CSV table of C-alpha atoms and ligand atoms in Angstrom, one decimal:
chain,number,residue,atom,x,y,z
D,1,MET,CA,-0.3,0.1,0.0
D,2,ASN,CA,1.1,3.4,-1.0
D,3,THR,CA,0.5,5.7,2.1
D,4,ASP,CA,2.9,9.0,0.8
D,5,LYS,CA,-0.7,10.5,-0.1
D,6,TYR,CA,-1.6,10.7,3.6
D,7,ARG,CA,1.5,12.2,4.8
D,8,VAL,CA,1.3,15.6,5.1
D,9,ALA,CA,4.2,17.8,3.2
D,10,PRO,CA,6.2,20.3,5.9
D,11,HIS,CA,4.4,23.6,5.1
D,12,SER,CA,1.5,22.1,3.0
D,13,LYS,CA,-1.9,24.2,2.8
D,14,ILE,CA,-4.6,21.7,4.0
D,15,ASP,CA,-8.0,21.9,3.4
D,16,LEU,CA,-9.5,19.3,5.2
D,17,LYS,CA,-12.5,19.3,3.2
D,18,THR,CA,-11.0,18.2,0.3
D,19,TRP,CA,-9.5,15.1,2.6
D,20,GLU,CA,-12.2,12.3,2.2
D,21,PRO,CA,-12.7,10.6,5.6
D,22,ASP,CA,-14.3,7.6,3.8
D,23,ASP,CA,-11.6,7.3,1.0
D,24,LYS,CA,-10.4,3.6,0.5
D,25,GLY,CA,-7.6,4.2,-1.8
D,26,VAL,CA,-7.2,1.6,-4.8
D,27,PHE,CA,-8.1,-0.7,-2.2
D,28,GLU,CA,-10.3,-3.7,-4.1
D,29,GLY,CA,-12.3,-5.2,-1.3
D,30,GLY,CA,-14.7,-4.0,1.4
D,31,LYS,CA,-14.7,-4.5,4.8
D,32,LYS,CA,-14.5,-8.4,5.1
D,33,GLU,CA,-11.4,-8.0,3.0
D,34,GLY,CA,-10.1,-5.1,4.8
D,35,GLU,CA,-10.4,-6.7,7.9
D,36,ALA,CA,-8.6,-9.8,6.5
D,37,ALA,CA,-5.7,-7.9,5.4
D,38,LEU,CA,-4.6,-7.1,8.8
D,39,PRO,CA,-3.5,-10.2,11.0
D,40,PRO,CA,-0.8,-10.9,8.9
D,41,LEU,CA,0.5,-7.2,9.0
D,42,ASN,CA,0.0,-7.6,12.6
D,43,ALA,CA,2.4,-10.8,12.7
D,44,ARG,CA,4.6,-8.7,10.6
D,45,LEU,CA,4.2,-5.8,13.8
D,46,GLU,CA,5.1,-8.4,16.1
D,47,THR,CA,8.2,-9.3,14.7
D,48,LEU,CA,9.6,-5.8,14.0
D,49,GLN,CA,9.0,-5.1,17.3
D,50,GLU,CA,10.8,-8.0,18.7
D,51,LEU,CA,13.6,-6.7,16.5
D,52,LEU,CA,13.1,-3.0,18.0
D,53,TYR,CA,13.5,-4.1,21.6
D,54,ALA,CA,16.4,-6.6,20.6
D,55,GLU,CA,18.5,-4.3,18.8
D,56,GLY,CA,17.5,-1.8,21.6
D,57,LYS,CA,18.7,1.1,19.6
D,58,HIS,CA,15.6,3.0,18.3
D,59,LYS,CA,12.8,4.3,20.2
D,60,LEU,CA,9.4,4.8,18.3
D,61,LEU,CA,6.6,7.7,19.5
D,62,ILE,CA,3.2,6.8,18.1
D,63,VAL,CA,0.9,10.1,18.3
D,64,LEU,CA,-3.1,9.8,17.8
D,65,GLN,CA,-5.1,12.3,17.4
D,66,GLY,CA,-8.8,12.7,15.8
D,67,MET,CA,-12.5,14.3,17.4
D,68,ASP,CA,-14.3,11.9,20.3
D,69,THR,CA,-15.6,8.5,18.1
D,70,SER,CA,-12.6,8.7,15.4
D,71,GLY,CA,-11.2,5.5,17.2
D,72,LYS,CA,-8.1,6.2,18.7
D,73,ASP,CA,-8.8,3.6,21.3
D,74,GLY,CA,-10.1,0.9,18.2
D,75,VAL,CA,-6.3,1.5,16.5
D,76,ILE,CA,-4.8,0.6,19.9
D,77,ARG,CA,-6.6,-2.4,20.2
D,78,HIS,CA,-6.2,-3.7,16.6
D,79,VAL,CA,-2.9,-2.2,15.3
D,80,PHE,CA,-1.4,-3.7,18.1
D,81,GLU,CA,-2.7,-6.8,18.5
D,82,GLY,CA,-0.4,-9.4,19.2
D,83,VAL,CA,2.4,-7.0,19.9
D,84,ASN,CA,4.2,-8.3,23.1
D,85,PRO,CA,3.1,-5.6,25.9
D,86,GLN,CA,6.7,-5.4,27.3
D,87,GLY,CA,7.6,-3.7,24.9
D,88,VAL,CA,5.0,-1.2,24.4
D,89,SER,CA,3.4,1.8,26.5
D,90,VAL,CA,0.5,3.7,26.1
D,91,ALA,CA,-0.2,7.0,27.5
D,92,SER,CA,-3.9,8.6,27.4
D,93,PHE,CA,-3.5,12.0,27.8
D,94,LYS,CA,-6.8,13.4,29.9
D,95,ALA,CA,-7.6,17.3,31.3
D,96,PRO,CA,-4.5,18.0,33.1
D,97,THR,CA,-4.3,17.5,37.0
D,98,PRO,CA,-3.5,20.3,39.0
D,99,LEU,CA,-0.3,18.7,39.6
D,100,GLU,CA,0.5,18.6,35.5
D,101,LEU,CA,-1.2,22.0,35.8
D,102,ALA,CA,1.6,23.6,37.8
D,103,HIS,CA,4.4,22.9,35.4
D,104,ASP,CA,4.3,23.4,31.8
D,105,TYR,CA,2.3,21.3,29.3
D,106,LEU,CA,5.1,19.1,28.0
D,107,TRP,CA,6.4,17.9,31.5
D,108,ARG,CA,3.7,15.4,31.3
D,109,VAL,CA,4.0,14.2,28.3
D,110,HIS,CA,8.2,14.2,28.4
D,111,GLN,CA,7.9,11.4,30.9
D,112,GLN,CA,6.0,9.1,28.8
D,113,THR,CA,8.0,9.2,26.0
D,114,PRO,CA,10.1,5.9,24.8
D,115,ALA,CA,12.9,4.6,26.0
D,116,ARG,CA,15.3,3.0,23.5
D,117,GLY,CA,13.8,-0.2,22.1
D,118,GLN,CA,10.5,0.9,23.1
D,119,ILE,CA,7.4,1.9,21.2
D,120,ALA,CA,5.4,4.4,23.0
D,121,ILE,CA,1.6,5.2,22.0
D,122,PHE,CA,0.2,8.7,22.7
D,123,ASN,CA,-3.9,8.3,23.0
D,124,ARG,CA,-4.1,12.4,22.7
D,125,SER,CA,-1.2,14.2,23.2
D,126,HIS,CA,0.7,17.5,23.8
D,127,TYR,CA,-1.4,18.5,20.7
D,128,GLU,CA,-4.8,19.0,22.9
D,129,ASP,CA,-2.7,21.8,24.4
D,130,VAL,CA,-3.6,23.5,21.1
D,131,LEU,CA,-6.8,21.9,20.2
D,132,VAL,CA,-8.9,22.0,23.3
D,133,VAL,CA,-6.9,24.4,24.9
D,134,ARG,CA,-7.8,26.7,21.8
D,135,VAL,CA,-11.2,26.3,21.2
D,136,HIS,CA,-12.2,26.8,24.7
D,137,ASN,CA,-9.8,29.4,25.1
D,138,LEU,CA,-8.1,27.7,28.2
D,139,VAL,CA,-5.0,30.2,28.0
D,140,PRO,CA,-4.8,33.2,26.2
D,141,PRO,CA,-4.1,33.2,22.1
D,142,GLU,CA,-0.2,35.0,22.4
D,143,VAL,CA,0.0,31.6,24.8
D,144,TRP,CA,-1.0,28.6,22.8
D,145,LYS,CA,0.2,30.7,19.3
D,146,ARG,CA,3.6,30.2,20.7
D,147,ARG,CA,3.5,26.5,21.5
D,148,TYR,CA,3.8,25.0,17.8
D,149,ALA,CA,7.4,26.3,17.7
D,150,GLN,CA,7.6,24.8,20.8
D,151,ILE,CA,6.2,21.6,20.0
D,152,ASN,CA,8.5,21.1,16.8
D,153,ALA,CA,11.1,22.1,19.0
D,154,PHE,CA,10.4,19.6,21.3
D,155,GLU,CA,9.6,17.3,18.7
D,156,GLN,CA,13.2,18.0,16.7
D,157,GLN,CA,15.0,17.2,20.0
D,158,LEU,CA,13.4,13.9,20.8
D,159,ALA,CA,14.2,12.9,16.9
D,160,GLU,CA,17.9,13.9,17.0
D,161,GLU,CA,18.1,12.1,20.3
D,162,GLY,CA,17.1,8.7,18.0
D,163,THR,CA,13.2,8.8,18.8
D,164,THR,CA,11.7,8.1,15.4
D,165,ILE,CA,8.0,10.0,15.6
D,166,LEU,CA,4.8,9.1,13.7
D,167,LYS,CA,1.4,11.3,14.1
D,168,PHE,CA,-2.0,10.4,13.1
D,169,PHE,CA,-4.9,12.4,12.4
D,170,LEU,CA,-7.7,10.2,12.5
D,171,HIS,CA,-10.3,11.7,10.0
D,172,ILE,CA,-13.9,11.2,10.7
D,173,SER,CA,-16.7,13.1,8.8
D,174,LYS,CA,-19.3,14.6,10.8
D,175,GLU,CA,-22.0,12.1,9.9
D,176,GLU,CA,-20.0,9.3,10.9
D,177,GLN,CA,-19.7,10.6,14.2
D,178,LYS,CA,-23.3,11.1,14.7
D,179,GLN,CA,-24.0,7.4,14.1
D,180,ARG,CA,-21.1,6.4,16.7
D,181,LEU,CA,-22.4,8.4,19.1
D,182,GLN,CA,-26.2,7.1,18.5
D,183,LYS,CA,-24.8,3.7,18.8
D,184,ARG,CA,-22.8,4.3,21.9
D,185,LEU,CA,-26.3,5.3,23.3
D,186,ALA,CA,-27.9,2.6,22.0
D,187,GLU,CA,-26.0,0.0,22.9
D,188,PRO,CA,-26.1,-0.9,26.9
D,189,GLU,CA,-22.3,-2.4,26.7
D,190,LYS,CA,-21.2,0.6,24.9
D,191,GLN,CA,-23.0,3.4,26.9
D,192,TRP,CA,-20.4,3.4,29.5
D,193,LYS,CA,-18.4,5.4,26.7
D,194,PHE,CA,-20.8,8.0,26.1
D,195,SER,CA,-20.7,11.0,27.5
D,196,THR,CA,-23.2,14.2,27.7
D,197,GLY,CA,-19.4,16.4,27.2
D,198,ASP,CA,-18.6,15.0,23.7
D,199,LEU,CA,-22.2,16.8,22.6
D,200,ALA,CA,-21.2,20.1,23.6
D,201,GLU,CA,-17.4,19.5,21.8
D,202,ARG,CA,-19.7,18.4,19.0
D,203,LYS,CA,-20.9,21.7,18.6
D,204,LEU,CA,-17.8,23.4,17.8
D,205,TRP,CA,-17.1,21.0,15.2
D,206,ASP,CA,-15.9,23.5,12.8
D,207,ASP,CA,-13.8,25.1,15.7
D,208,TYR,CA,-11.8,21.9,16.0
D,209,LEU,CA,-11.8,21.4,12.3
D,210,ALA,CA,-9.9,24.9,12.3
D,211,ALA,CA,-7.5,24.0,15.1
D,212,TYR,CA,-6.8,20.6,13.6
D,213,THR,CA,-6.2,22.3,10.2
D,214,ALA,CA,-3.4,24.9,12.1
D,215,VAL,CA,-1.5,22.1,13.7
D,216,LEU,CA,-1.6,19.7,10.3
D,217,GLU,CA,-0.4,23.2,8.6
D,218,LYS,CA,2.2,24.0,11.2
D,219,THR,CA,3.6,21.1,12.7
D,220,SER,CA,4.1,18.1,10.1
D,221,THR,CA,7.9,18.1,9.7
D,222,ALA,CA,10.4,15.7,8.3
D,223,TYR,CA,11.4,14.4,11.4
D,224,ALA,CA,7.8,14.2,12.9
D,225,PRO,CA,5.3,13.8,9.6
D,226,TRP,CA,1.3,14.1,10.1
D,227,TYR,CA,-0.7,11.7,8.0
D,228,ILE,CA,-4.2,12.2,7.7
D,229,VAL,CA,-6.2,9.1,8.1
D,230,PRO,CA,-9.3,8.4,6.2
D,231,ALA,CA,-11.3,7.2,9.7
D,232,ASP,CA,-15.0,6.6,8.7
D,233,ARG,CA,-14.0,3.2,7.6
D,234,LYS,CA,-12.6,1.0,10.6
D,235,TRP,CA,-10.9,-1.6,8.7
D,236,TYR,CA,-9.1,0.8,6.2
D,237,ARG,CA,-8.0,3.3,8.8
D,238,ASN,CA,-6.3,0.1,10.5
D,239,LEU,CA,-4.4,-0.9,7.5
D,240,VAL,CA,-3.4,2.5,6.6
D,241,ILE,CA,-1.8,3.0,10.2
D,242,SER,CA,-0.6,-0.4,10.1
D,243,HIS,CA,1.3,-0.1,6.7
D,244,VAL,CA,2.8,3.4,7.8
D,245,ILE,CA,4.5,2.0,11.2
D,246,ILE,CA,5.6,-1.2,9.5
D,247,GLN,CA,7.4,0.8,6.2
D,248,THR,CA,9.0,3.0,9.2
D,249,LEU,CA,10.5,0.2,11.2
D,250,GLU,CA,11.5,-1.5,8.1
D,251,GLY,CA,13.4,1.6,7.3
D,252,LEU,CA,15.3,1.4,9.8
D,253,HIS,CA,17.2,-1.1,8.7
D,254,MET,CA,17.3,-3.1,12.4
D,255,ARG,CA,19.4,-5.8,13.3
D,256,TYR,CA,19.4,-8.4,15.8
D,257,PRO,CA,22.4,-7.9,18.2
D,258,ALA,CA,25.5,-10.5,17.2
D,259,PRO,CA,25.2,-13.2,19.6
D,260,GLU,CA,28.2,-13.9,22.1
D,261,THR,CA,31.0,-16.1,20.5
D,262,GLY,CA,32.0,-19.2,20.5
D,263,LEU,CA,28.0,-20.6,21.0
D,264,ASP,CA,28.7,-23.3,18.6
D,265,ASP,CA,30.6,-25.0,20.7
D,266,ILE,CA,28.5,-25.2,23.5
D,267,VAL,CA,27.4,-28.6,24.8
D,268,ILE,CA,24.5,-28.1,27.3
D,269,GLU,CA,24.5,-30.9,29.8
G,301,AMP,P1,-10.9,10.8,26.3
G,301,AMP,O1,-10.3,10.6,25.0
G,301,AMP,O2,-12.4,10.7,26.1
G,301,AMP,O3,-10.9,10.0,27.7
G,301,AMP,O4,-11.3,12.3,27.2
G,301,AMP,C1,-10.2,12.7,27.5
G,301,AMP,C2,-10.3,14.5,27.6
G,301,AMP,O5,-9.4,15.3,28.2
G,301,AMP,C3,-10.7,15.2,26.2
G,301,AMP,O6,-11.9,15.5,26.4
G,301,AMP,C4,-9.4,15.8,26.0
G,301,AMP,O7,-10.2,17.0,25.8
G,301,AMP,C5,-8.8,16.1,27.3
G,301,AMP,N1,-7.7,16.7,27.6
G,301,AMP,C6,-6.9,16.2,26.9
G,301,AMP,N2,-5.6,16.8,27.3
G,301,AMP,C7,-6.1,18.0,27.8
G,301,AMP,C8,-5.4,19.2,27.9
G,301,AMP,N3,-4.3,19.2,27.6
G,301,AMP,N4,-5.8,20.5,28.4
G,301,AMP,C9,-7.6,20.1,28.5
G,301,AMP,N5,-8.1,19.1,28.4
G,301,AMP,C10,-7.5,17.8,27.6
G,302,MG,MG1,-14.2,10.6,24.9
């Protein structure tokens, strides 16, 4: 799969209306074929993650952002299925605690970045500090406006110190969100996910789109690119993200560490 068309080139002008949330590229099949295409990718990712861990050299940071119901949790469940939990951490960033608010906004984030040989997945991230924070005026404009440059500098520093960064914006349509919210309302085992707060955020859809557009335009860099992932179809969303992660890990040309010398002569009694 060629995922290049979903990557945002640095300094692009983005009009999200021209990015189709229900795109499925050149994928011929439908949901059934799409879902069947994932397990082999899961197996490949499992192998690559083991190699990342064994080599202990690279760090991989995956940032997931998107509107409510866009599928951040689903990506974590499906794309990372089968991957050894010892090598992966998930950090879910909620509204900051008083302790977190007493620090700068990157303080809580830096602590969760991956160590060598590890994958860290951010379910929401420091980008909330230029998304929800901007939309709700939680800090004055002069404060959030300078954060784009701060975030780029932060990510550049992580990259220079050996972190590979991939950022995914899960792009759903407003109509698809309506259907997913309705499903949460209707199904007893999904109601725990429903929050009336999500309805208030939904009313601010256009403000969020504007805030996301600014993020995509200002913070997609060579060292930390954004991908705009068509996310109305869950199976296609999973395939795109799996492919990007696999291709990126393959591009690191990782090697298993050299074994101890003299292993051939060893006899285990
Ligand atoms: P959920 O992802 O459904 O668990 O919701 C987490 C909530 O935390 C979302 O409403 C986010 O907007 C909110 N949140 C995350 N980071 C921040 C932040 N830095 N400032 C304010 N709210 C945040
Ligand atoms: Mg939510």
